[in-house]
PDB file of C-alpha atoms in Angstrom:
ATOM      1  CA  MET A1119     -59.957  34.318  56.051  1.00 40.00           C
ATOM      2  CA  PHE A1120     -58.373  34.500  52.561  1.00 41.00           C
ATOM      3  CA  ILE A1121     -60.381  33.656  49.658  1.00 44.00           C
ATOM      4  CA  SER A1122     -59.355  34.350  45.928  1.00 48.00           C
ATOM      5  CA  GLY A1123     -56.922  37.042  46.829  1.00 49.00           C
ATOM      6  CA  HIS A1124     -59.144  39.242  49.242  1.00 47.00           C
ATOM      7  CA  PHE A1125     -59.378  39.028  53.053  1.00 47.00           C
ATOM      8  CA  ILE A1126     -63.008  38.655  54.432  1.00 46.00           C
ATOM      9  CA  LEU A1127     -63.289  40.804  57.666  1.00 46.00           C
ATOM     10  CA  GLN A1128     -65.192  39.275  60.443  1.00 48.00           C
ATOM     11  CA  ALA A1129     -67.628  41.183  62.288  1.00 44.00           C
ATOM     12  CA  PHE A1130     -65.331  41.982  65.128  1.00 45.00           C
ATOM     13  CA  CYS A1131     -63.252  44.357  62.860  1.00 55.00           C
ATOM     14  CA  LEU A1132     -65.832  45.952  60.902  1.00 65.00           C
ATOM     15  CA  GLY A1133     -66.563  48.527  64.108  1.00 80.00           C
ATOM     16  CA  HIS A1134     -63.529  50.724  63.311  1.00 84.00           C
ATOM     17  CA  THR A1135     -64.247  53.565  60.575  1.00 83.00           C
ATOM     18  CA  SER A1136     -60.900  53.096  59.277  1.00 84.00           C
ATOM     19  CA  TYR A1137     -58.292  50.234  58.549  1.00 85.00           C
ATOM     20  CA  VAL A1138     -57.366  47.880  61.329  1.00 87.00           C
ATOM     21  CA  THR A1139     -53.509  48.084  62.218  1.00 88.00           C
ATOM     22  CA  SER A1140     -53.048  45.676  64.637  1.00 89.00           C
ATOM     23  CA  LEU A1141     -54.637  42.984  66.729  1.00 90.00           C
ATOM     24  CA  ALA A1142     -53.423  41.461  69.922  1.00 92.00           C
ATOM     25  CA  ALA A1143     -54.990  38.335  71.944  1.00 90.00           C
ATOM     26  CA  ALA A1144     -55.717  39.501  75.360  1.00 88.00           C
ATOM     27  CA  GLU A1145     -56.517  36.193  77.316  1.00 86.00           C
ATOM     28  CA  GLU A1146     -60.325  35.068  75.635  1.00 89.00           C
ATOM     29  CA  TRP A1147     -60.655  38.458  74.154  1.00 91.00           C
ATOM     30  CA  LEU A1148     -59.426  40.121  71.030  1.00 91.00           C
ATOM     31  CA  VAL A1149     -57.953  43.829  71.145  1.00 93.00           C
ATOM     32  CA  SER A1150     -58.052  45.735  67.633  1.00 92.00           C
ATOM     33  CA  ALA A1151     -56.225  49.013  66.934  1.00 91.00           C
ATOM     34  CA  SER A1152     -56.998  51.094  63.897  1.00 89.00           C
ATOM     35  CA  ALA A1153     -56.245  54.397  61.757  1.00 88.00           C
ATOM     36  CA  ASP A1154     -59.306  55.852  63.367  1.00 88.00           C
ATOM     37  CA  SER A1155     -57.367  56.743  66.551  1.00 88.00           C
ATOM     38  CA  SER A1156     -59.388  53.845  68.543  1.00 90.00           C
ATOM     39  CA  VAL A1157     -58.604  50.686  70.337  1.00 93.00           C
ATOM     40  CA  LYS A1158     -61.507  48.240  70.843  1.00 93.00           C
ATOM     41  CA  LEU A1159     -61.967  45.119  72.989  1.00 93.00           C
ATOM     42  CA  TRP A1160     -64.012  42.179  71.590  1.00 91.00           C
ATOM     43  CA  ASN A1161     -65.352  38.915  72.317  1.00 89.00           C
ATOM     44  CA  PRO A1162     -63.975  37.245  69.164  1.00 85.00           C
ATOM     45  CA  VAL A1163     -66.722  34.173  69.526  1.00 84.00           C
ATOM     46  CA  THR A1164     -69.775  36.636  69.390  1.00 85.00           C
ATOM     47  CA  GLY A1165     -68.208  39.320  67.827  1.00 84.00           C
ATOM     48  CA  THR A1166     -69.454  41.938  70.382  1.00 88.00           C
ATOM     49  CA  MET A1167     -67.514  44.826  71.134  1.00 91.00           C
ATOM     50  CA  LEU A1168     -67.078  45.118  74.982  1.00 93.00           C
ATOM     51  CA  SER A1169     -65.303  48.285  75.287  1.00 93.00           C
ATOM     52  CA  GLU A1170     -63.730  51.308  73.059  1.00 93.00           C
ATOM     53  CA  VAL A1171     -61.450  54.113  73.590  1.00 93.00           C
ATOM     54  CA  THR A1172     -59.699  56.583  71.775  1.00 90.00           C
ATOM     55  CA  CYS A1173     -55.922  56.870  72.161  1.00 85.00           C
ATOM     56  CA  SER A1174     -54.816  60.056  70.173  1.00 74.00           C
ATOM     57  CA  SER A1175     -56.940  63.368  70.700  1.00 71.00           C
ATOM     58  CA  ASP A1176     -55.217  64.627  67.648  1.00 76.00           C
ATOM     59  CA  SER A1177     -56.537  61.778  65.365  1.00 71.00           C
ATOM     60  CA  LYS A1178     -53.039  59.621  64.717  1.00 84.00           C
ATOM     61  CA  VAL A1179     -53.106  56.330  63.643  1.00 89.00           C
ATOM     62  CA  VAL A1180     -52.893  53.643  66.392  1.00 90.00           C
ATOM     63  CA  GLN A1181     -49.989  51.487  64.746  1.00 90.00           C
ATOM     64  CA  GLN A1182     -49.609  48.848  67.150  1.00 92.00           C
ATOM     65  CA  VAL A1183     -51.181  47.391  70.452  1.00 93.00           C
ATOM     66  CA  VAL A1184     -49.629  44.711  72.833  1.00 92.00           C
ATOM     67  CA  TYR A1185     -51.340  42.906  75.790  1.00 92.00           C
ATOM     68  CA  VAL A1186     -49.351  42.744  78.925  1.00 88.00           C
ATOM     69  CA  PRO A1187     -51.284  39.800  80.803  1.00 88.00           C
ATOM     70  CA  THR A1188     -49.435  40.138  83.998  1.00 83.00           C
ATOM     71  CA  HIS A1189     -50.749  43.581  84.695  1.00 83.00           C
ATOM     72  CA  LYS A1190     -54.050  43.385  82.890  1.00 88.00           C
ATOM     73  CA  CYS A1191     -53.030  46.225  80.395  1.00 90.00           C
ATOM     74  CA  VAL A1192     -52.917  47.213  76.544  1.00 92.00           C
ATOM     75  CA  VAL A1193     -50.147  49.458  75.473  1.00 92.00           C
ATOM     76  CA  CYS A1194     -50.964  51.479  72.431  1.00 92.00           C
ATOM     77  CA  LEU A1195     -48.155  52.619  69.942  1.00 92.00           C
ATOM     78  CA  ILE A1196     -49.218  55.753  68.356  1.00 91.00           C
ATOM     79  CA  ALA A1197     -47.648  56.301  64.795  1.00 89.00           C
ATOM     80  CA  GLY A1198     -44.999  58.800  64.246  1.00 86.00           C
ATOM     81  CA  SER A1199     -44.854  59.738  67.711  1.00 88.00           C
ATOM     82  CA  THR A1200     -42.815  59.166  70.819  1.00 90.00           C
ATOM     83  CA  LYS A1201     -46.116  58.531  72.849  1.00 86.00           C
ATOM     84  CA  LEU A1202     -47.285  55.056  74.165  1.00 88.00           C
ATOM     85  CA  VAL A1203     -50.645  54.776  75.736  1.00 90.00           C
ATOM     86  CA  ILE A1204     -51.150  52.491  78.374  1.00 90.00           C
ATOM     87  CA  ILE A1205     -54.845  51.029  78.868  1.00 91.00           C
ATOM     88  CA  THR A1206     -55.910  49.238  82.048  1.00 90.00           C
ATOM     89  CA  ILE A1207     -58.604  46.394  81.600  1.00 91.00           C
ATOM     90  CA  GLU A1208     -60.930  46.449  84.438  1.00 91.00           C
ATOM     91  CA  PHE A1209     -63.695  44.072  85.173  1.00 86.00           C
ATOM     92  CA  ASP A1210     -67.495  45.035  85.684  1.00 82.00           C
ATOM     93  CA  LYS A1211     -69.644  41.622  86.972  1.00 83.00           C
ATOM     94  CA  ASP A1212     -66.861  39.508  85.034  1.00 83.00           C
ATOM     95  CA  VAL A1213     -67.249  41.357  81.659  1.00 86.00           C
ATOM     96  CA  PRO A1214     -64.117  43.179  81.008  1.00 91.00           C
ATOM     97  CA  LYS A1215     -63.866  47.203  79.857  1.00 93.00           C
ATOM     98  CA  PHE A1216     -61.148  49.467  79.244  1.00 92.00           C
ATOM     99  CA  SER A1217     -60.151  51.872  81.898  1.00 88.00           C
ATOM    100  CA  GLU A1218     -61.528  55.468  81.205  1.00 80.00           C
ATOM    101  CA  VAL A1219     -58.018  56.958  82.253  1.00 75.00           C
ATOM    102  CA  LEU A1220     -55.216  56.624  79.883  1.00 80.00           C
ATOM    103  CA  GLU A1221     -51.739  56.804  80.841  1.00 85.00           C
ATOM    104  CA  GLU A1222     -49.244  58.285  78.690  1.00 84.00           C
ATOM    105  CA  ARG A1223     -45.685  57.586  78.394  1.00 84.00           C
ATOM    106  CA  GLU A1224     -42.884  59.703  76.264  1.00 86.00           C
ATOM    107  CA  LEU A1225     -40.075  57.548  74.427  1.00 89.00           C
ATOM    108  CA  SER A1226     -36.707  59.180  73.887  1.00 88.00           C
ATOM    109  CA  ALA A1227     -37.397  58.890  69.985  1.00 89.00           C
ATOM    110  CA  PRO A1228     -40.208  57.761  67.750  1.00 89.00           C
ATOM    111  CA  ALA A1229     -40.925  54.158  67.976  1.00 88.00           C
ATOM    112  CA  LEU A1230     -40.951  51.629  64.811  1.00 86.00           C
ATOM    113  CA  SER A1231     -42.388  48.748  66.736  1.00 87.00           C
ATOM    114  CA  MET A1232     -42.600  47.206  70.306  1.00 88.00           C
ATOM    115  CA  SER A1233     -42.867  43.361  71.669  1.00 84.00           C
ATOM    116  CA  MET A1234     -43.156  41.908  75.149  1.00 81.00           C
ATOM    117  CA  TYR A1235     -39.709  41.281  76.949  1.00 75.00           C
ATOM    118  CA  LYS A1236     -40.221  39.562  80.387  1.00 73.00           C
ATOM    119  CA  ASP A1237     -43.450  41.144  81.199  1.00 74.00           C
ATOM    120  CA  ASN A1238     -42.144  44.418  80.003  1.00 78.00           C
ATOM    121  CA  ILE A1239     -42.235  46.371  76.647  1.00 83.00           C
ATOM    122  CA  LEU A1240     -39.645  46.584  74.467  1.00 81.00           C
ATOM    123  CA  ALA A1241     -39.433  49.599  71.828  1.00 84.00           C
ATOM    124  CA  LEU A1242     -37.418  49.267  68.862  1.00 82.00           C
ATOM    125  CA  LEU A1243     -36.649  53.027  68.034  1.00 84.00           C
ATOM    126  CA  ASN A1244     -36.077  54.960  65.298  1.00 81.00           C
ATOM    127  CA  CYS A1245     -32.585  56.273  66.568  1.00 78.00           C
ATOM    128  CA  GLU A1246     -29.131  55.153  65.632  1.00 74.00           C
ATOM    129  CA  SER A1247     -27.781  56.108  68.913  1.00 74.00           C
ATOM    130  CA  ALA A1248     -30.121  54.587  71.156  1.00 74.00           C
ATOM    131  CA  PRO A1249     -32.434  51.914  69.060  1.00 79.00           C
ATOM    132  CA  LEU A1250     -33.906  50.194  72.312  1.00 78.00           C
ATOM    133  CA  GLN A1251     -36.084  51.209  75.374  1.00 78.00           C
ATOM    134  CA  LEU A1252     -37.448  49.215  77.873  1.00 76.00           C
ATOM    135  CA  ILE A1253     -40.443  50.087  79.653  1.00 78.00           C
ATOM    136  CA  ASN A1254     -41.239  48.468  82.848  1.00 74.00           C
ATOM    137  CA  ILE A1255     -44.957  48.102  83.928  1.00 73.00           C
ATOM    138  CA  ASP A1256     -45.497  47.687  87.750  1.00 64.00           C
ATOM    139  CA  LYS A1257     -48.884  45.836  89.105  1.00 49.00           C
ATOM    140  CA  GLU A1258     -50.979  49.004  88.567  1.00 51.00           C
ATOM    141  CA  GLY A1259     -49.765  49.788  84.979  1.00 45.00           C
ATOM    142  CA  LYS A1260     -47.598  52.617  85.926  1.00 47.00           C
ATOM    143  CA  GLU A1261     -44.151  53.148  84.437  1.00 45.00           C
ATOM    144  CA  VAL A1262     -41.460  52.171  87.287  1.00 40.00           C
ATOM    145  CA  GLU A1263     -38.381  52.538  84.965  1.00 44.00           C
ATOM    146  CA  MET A1264     -37.437  53.612  81.393  1.00 43.00           C
ATOM    147  CA  SER A1265     -34.137  52.014  80.591  1.00 45.00           C
ATOM    148  CA  VAL A1266     -31.918  49.827  78.460  1.00 43.00           C
ATOM    149  CA  ALA A1267     -31.575  46.638  80.631  1.00 51.00           C
ATOM    150  CA  GLY A1268     -28.354  45.150  80.979  1.00 57.00           C
ATOM    151  CA  ASP A1269     -29.365  42.025  79.361  1.00 56.00           C
ATOM    152  CA  LEU A1270     -30.253  44.028  76.255  1.00 65.00           C
ATOM    153  CA  GLU A1271     -27.037  45.882  75.973  1.00 66.00           C
ATOM    154  CA  ASN A1272     -25.232  43.589  73.650  1.00 65.00           C
ATOM    155  CA  ILE A1273     -28.781  43.569  71.277  1.00 68.00           C
ATOM    156  CA  CYS A1274     -28.549  47.365  71.336  1.00 68.00           C
ATOM    157  CA  LYS A1275     -24.769  47.226  70.093  1.00 68.00           C
ATOM    158  CA  ASP A1276     -25.353  44.683  67.544  1.00 66.00           C
ATOM    159  CA  LEU A1277     -28.350  46.937  66.366  1.00 65.00           C
ATOM    160  CA  THR A1278     -26.604  50.248  66.617  1.00 67.00           C
ATOM    161  CA  SER A1279     -23.499  48.479  64.483  1.00 67.00           C
ATOM    162  CA  ARG A1280     -25.761  47.393  61.883  1.00 64.00           C
ATOM    163  CA  TRP A1281     -27.989  50.513  61.581  1.00 62.00           C
ATOM    164  CA  SER A1282     -27.017  51.794  58.467  1.00 66.00           C
ATOM    165  CA  ALA A1283     -26.942  48.452  56.677  1.00 65.00           C
ATOM    166  CA  PHE A1284     -30.780  48.170  57.381  1.00 62.00           C
ATOM    167  CA  ALA A1285     -32.145  51.648  55.721  1.00 61.00           C
ATOM    168  CA  ASP A1286     -35.804  51.168  56.106  1.00 63.00           C
ATOM    169  CA  ALA A1287     -38.141  50.476  59.178  1.00 62.00           C
ATOM    170  CA  SER A1288     -39.294  47.190  58.371  1.00 65.00           C
ATOM    171  CA  SER A1289     -35.611  45.787  57.747  1.00 66.00           C
ATOM    172  CA  ARG A1290     -35.027  47.180  61.234  1.00 62.00           C
ATOM    173  CA  ILE A1291     -37.669  45.476  62.875  1.00 64.00           C
ATOM    174  CA  ASP A1292     -36.692  42.119  61.232  1.00 65.00           C
ATOM    175  CA  LEU A1293     -33.152  42.850  62.111  1.00 61.00           C
ATOM    176  CA  LEU A1294     -34.481  43.310  65.983  1.00 60.00           C
ATOM    177  CA  HIS A1295     -36.125  39.799  65.725  1.00 59.00           C
ATOM    178  CA  LEU A1296     -33.182  38.239  64.352  1.00 59.00           C
ATOM    179  CA  LEU A1297     -30.927  39.599  67.190  1.00 53.00           C
ATOM    180  CA  ALA A1298     -33.071  39.138  70.331  1.00 51.00           C
TER     181      ALA A1298
END
């Protein structure tokens, strides 16, 4: 909600001890990430927190979360790092909760952003020579292969050729959205 130049945070965002960096819709739930290294699963209607997990043992900011519906998992991008964290959503009597086991994936360079691409995660890396990395996830939420897919090679070539013209990270993220 926006009133007179200020955002009013709803109850579901107040459970973090630092600012909220990302929100993702996960079916009828909401996932929030924060600079406090945590990711939380919420019932957005009642404002009830259903589950919480700390994604970074070294107190790094969880920059972005993406929900992968086909695999019932949340992928977390850790700011300034080459690490992605995959959190599986489990059900206890129809109530969703995060799995206690976090799976980590290493990227070839620090990521600027990520998004869904054909039920996989496409990461935009801060690397001119290989700016994209595709993370495929199988039914158990485990990585199958990490590579730039054939149909993304043209996007990767375009991105590489224009890399120096887009000096800052936000411009590079905008460029990816234009090319994809």
